[in-house]
Amino acid sequence: MTKSNMLSLGIDLSLTGTGLSVVDGEDLIFSECYKPKNKSGPDRLIEIRHKVSETIDKYQPGLICLEGYSFGSRGRAVFQTGELGGLIRVLLHKTGIKWIEIPPSQVKKFATGKGNCGKDLILQQVYKRWGMEFKTSDEADAFILAKIGTILLGHKEKLIKAQEEVIDALEGDKK
């Protein structure tokens, strides 16, 4: 696949359905909610890592946008999600491709104008704003992350005030 300077990969990590989305400027190139066959243990983590690595190798994005941890979560899955997050962050570091971690509240704000909202509103706003319909919120989040990435790479798009605030905050974090 040819590398574009506007190609961005959005990753919404999940143990049960990792959202992956590749956007090139205005165009959605690839989108998937990857559901691992292994339902527990290290094999599931390795399987998800392999899928993410495979996607990076295939599309060679100019920027990877990873949704940050949700610190409000509770229970045993938090530790497993942390293990997956660490594994993927090491992978991203080793690729040498520029990547950024985006807090969940910024992803929601970019999609809806509000930093705290439900998954249904995100799915609705992604459809209303960009005409994209996704089966899962994981895919929608990955799409939003990839859209943010293309803008950080220089793609020009008309943004609402809340979206400009998100971009400004993220660009400030890079300095």
Coordinates of C-alpha atoms in Angstrom, one line a residue:
M1 CA 0.0 0.0 0.0
T2 CA 1.3 3.5 -0.8
K3 CA 2.1 5.7 2.1
S4 CA 0.2 9.0 2.0
N5 CA 1.2 12.0 4.2
M6 CA -2.4 12.3 5.4
L7 CA -2.9 8.6 6.2
S8 CA -3.8 8.2 9.9
L9 CA -4.6 5.0 11.9
G10 CA -7.0 5.2 14.8
I11 CA -6.9 2.5 17.4
D12 CA -9.6 2.0 20.1
L13 CA -8.2 -0.9 22.2
S14 CA -10.5 -3.4 23.7
L15 CA -10.1 -6.9 24.9
T16 CA -13.4 -7.9 23.2
G17 CA -13.5 -5.7 20.1
T18 CA -10.6 -3.4 19.1
G19 CA -11.6 -0.7 16.7
L20 CA -9.2 0.0 13.8
S21 CA -9.7 2.7 11.3
V22 CA -7.5 4.2 8.5
V23 CA -8.4 7.5 7.1
D24 CA -6.7 9.5 4.3
G25 CA -7.9 13.1 4.4
E26 CA -11.6 12.7 3.7
D27 CA -11.5 9.1 2.7
L28 CA -12.1 6.1 4.9
I29 CA -9.7 3.5 3.7
F30 CA -10.2 0.7 6.2
S31 CA -12.4 0.1 9.3
E32 CA -12.9 -3.0 11.5
C33 CA -13.9 -4.0 14.9
Y34 CA -11.5 -6.9 15.5
K35 CA -12.9 -9.6 17.8
P36 CA -10.2 -12.0 19.0
K37 CA -10.8 -15.7 18.8
N38 CA -9.0 -16.3 22.1
K39 CA -11.3 -15.1 24.9
S40 CA -8.7 -14.9 27.7
G41 CA -5.1 -15.0 28.7
P42 CA -1.9 -14.1 27.0
D43 CA -3.0 -15.6 23.7
R44 CA -5.8 -13.0 23.4
L45 CA -3.3 -10.2 24.0
I46 CA -0.8 -11.6 21.4
E47 CA -3.6 -12.0 18.9
I48 CA -4.7 -8.4 19.3
R49 CA -1.1 -7.2 19.1
H50 CA -0.7 -9.2 15.9
K51 CA -3.8 -7.6 14.3
V52 CA -2.6 -4.1 15.2
S53 CA 0.9 -4.8 13.9
E54 CA -0.5 -6.3 10.7
T55 CA -2.7 -3.2 10.1
I56 CA 0.3 -0.9 10.7
D57 CA 2.5 -2.9 8.3
K58 CA -0.2 -2.9 5.6
Y59 CA -1.1 0.8 5.7
Q60 CA 2.1 2.5 7.0
P61 CA 0.3 5.5 8.4
G62 CA 1.9 8.9 8.9
L63 CA 0.4 9.1 12.4
I64 CA -1.2 6.6 14.8
C65 CA -3.8 7.9 17.2
L66 CA -4.4 5.6 20.2
E67 CA -7.3 6.2 22.6
G68 CA -6.0 6.7 26.1
Y69 CA -7.0 4.7 29.2
S70 CA -10.4 5.1 30.7
F71 CA -9.5 5.8 34.3
G72 CA -13.2 5.5 35.5
S73 CA -13.3 1.7 34.7
R74 CA -13.3 -0.9 37.5
G75 CA -12.8 -4.6 38.0
R76 CA -10.4 -7.3 36.9
A77 CA -10.7 -6.3 33.2
V78 CA -8.9 -3.0 34.1
F79 CA -5.6 -4.9 34.7
Q80 CA -6.0 -7.0 31.5
T81 CA -6.8 -3.8 29.5
G82 CA -3.6 -2.2 31.1
E83 CA -1.6 -5.2 30.0
L84 CA -2.9 -4.9 26.4
G85 CA -2.3 -1.1 26.5
G86 CA 1.3 -1.6 27.5
L87 CA 1.9 -4.2 24.9
I88 CA 0.5 -2.0 22.1
R89 CA 2.4 1.1 23.4
V90 CA 5.7 -0.9 23.2
L91 CA 4.7 -2.0 19.6
L92 CA 4.0 1.5 18.6
H93 CA 7.3 2.7 20.0
K94 CA 9.2 0.0 18.1
T95 CA 7.6 0.9 14.8
G96 CA 9.2 4.3 14.7
I97 CA 6.0 5.8 13.4
K98 CA 4.8 8.9 15.2
W99 CA 1.9 8.2 17.5
I100 CA -0.2 10.1 20.0
E101 CA -2.4 9.1 22.9
I102 CA -5.7 10.9 23.0
P103 CA -7.9 10.9 26.1
P104 CA -11.4 9.4 25.8
S105 CA -12.9 12.8 26.8
Q106 CA -11.2 14.5 23.8
V107 CA -12.4 11.8 21.4
K108 CA -16.0 12.3 22.6
K109 CA -15.7 16.1 22.5
F110 CA -14.4 16.0 18.9
A111 CA -17.3 13.7 17.9
T112 CA -20.1 15.4 19.8
G113 CA -19.0 18.7 21.2
K114 CA -19.2 17.3 24.7
G115 CA -16.4 15.5 26.6
N116 CA -18.8 13.2 28.5
C117 CA -21.5 11.4 26.6
G118 CA -22.9 7.9 25.8
K119 CA -21.9 5.6 22.9
D120 CA -25.2 6.1 21.1
L121 CA -24.6 9.8 20.8
I122 CA -21.2 9.2 19.3
L123 CA -22.6 6.8 16.7
Q124 CA -25.3 9.3 15.9
Q125 CA -22.9 12.3 15.5
V126 CA -20.4 10.3 13.4
Y127 CA -23.3 9.6 11.1
K128 CA -24.6 13.1 11.1
R129 CA -21.2 14.9 10.7
W130 CA -19.4 12.5 8.4
G131 CA -22.1 10.2 6.9
M132 CA -20.3 7.2 8.3
E133 CA -22.3 4.4 9.9
F134 CA -20.6 1.9 12.1
K135 CA -21.9 -1.3 13.8
T136 CA -19.9 -0.7 17.0
S137 CA -18.8 2.3 19.1
D138 CA -15.3 0.8 19.0
E139 CA -15.2 1.3 15.2
A140 CA -16.7 4.8 15.5
D141 CA -14.1 5.8 18.1
A142 CA -11.3 4.5 15.9
F143 CA -12.7 6.5 13.0
I144 CA -12.8 9.7 15.2
L145 CA -9.2 9.0 16.3
A146 CA -8.1 8.6 12.6
K147 CA -10.0 11.8 11.7
I148 CA -8.1 13.7 14.4
G149 CA -4.9 12.2 13.1
T150 CA -5.4 13.5 9.6
I151 CA -6.0 17.0 10.9
L152 CA -2.9 16.8 13.0
L153 CA -1.1 15.8 9.8
G154 CA -2.3 18.9 8.1
H155 CA -5.5 17.9 6.4
K156 CA -7.8 21.0 6.2
E157 CA -11.4 20.4 7.2
K158 CA -14.1 22.7 8.5
L159 CA -14.2 22.2 12.3
I160 CA -16.7 23.3 14.9
K161 CA -15.4 25.2 18.0
A162 CA -15.2 22.1 20.2
Q163 CA -13.2 20.3 17.5
E164 CA -10.8 23.2 17.2
E165 CA -10.3 23.1 21.0
V166 CA -9.4 19.4 20.9
I167 CA -6.9 20.0 18.1
D168 CA -5.4 23.0 19.9
A169 CA -5.1 21.0 23.1
L170 CA -3.4 18.0 21.3
E171 CA -1.0 20.3 19.4
G172 CA -0.1 22.0 22.7
D173 CA 0.6 18.5 24.2
K174 CA 3.1 17.9 21.3
K175 CA 5.2 20.9 22.2

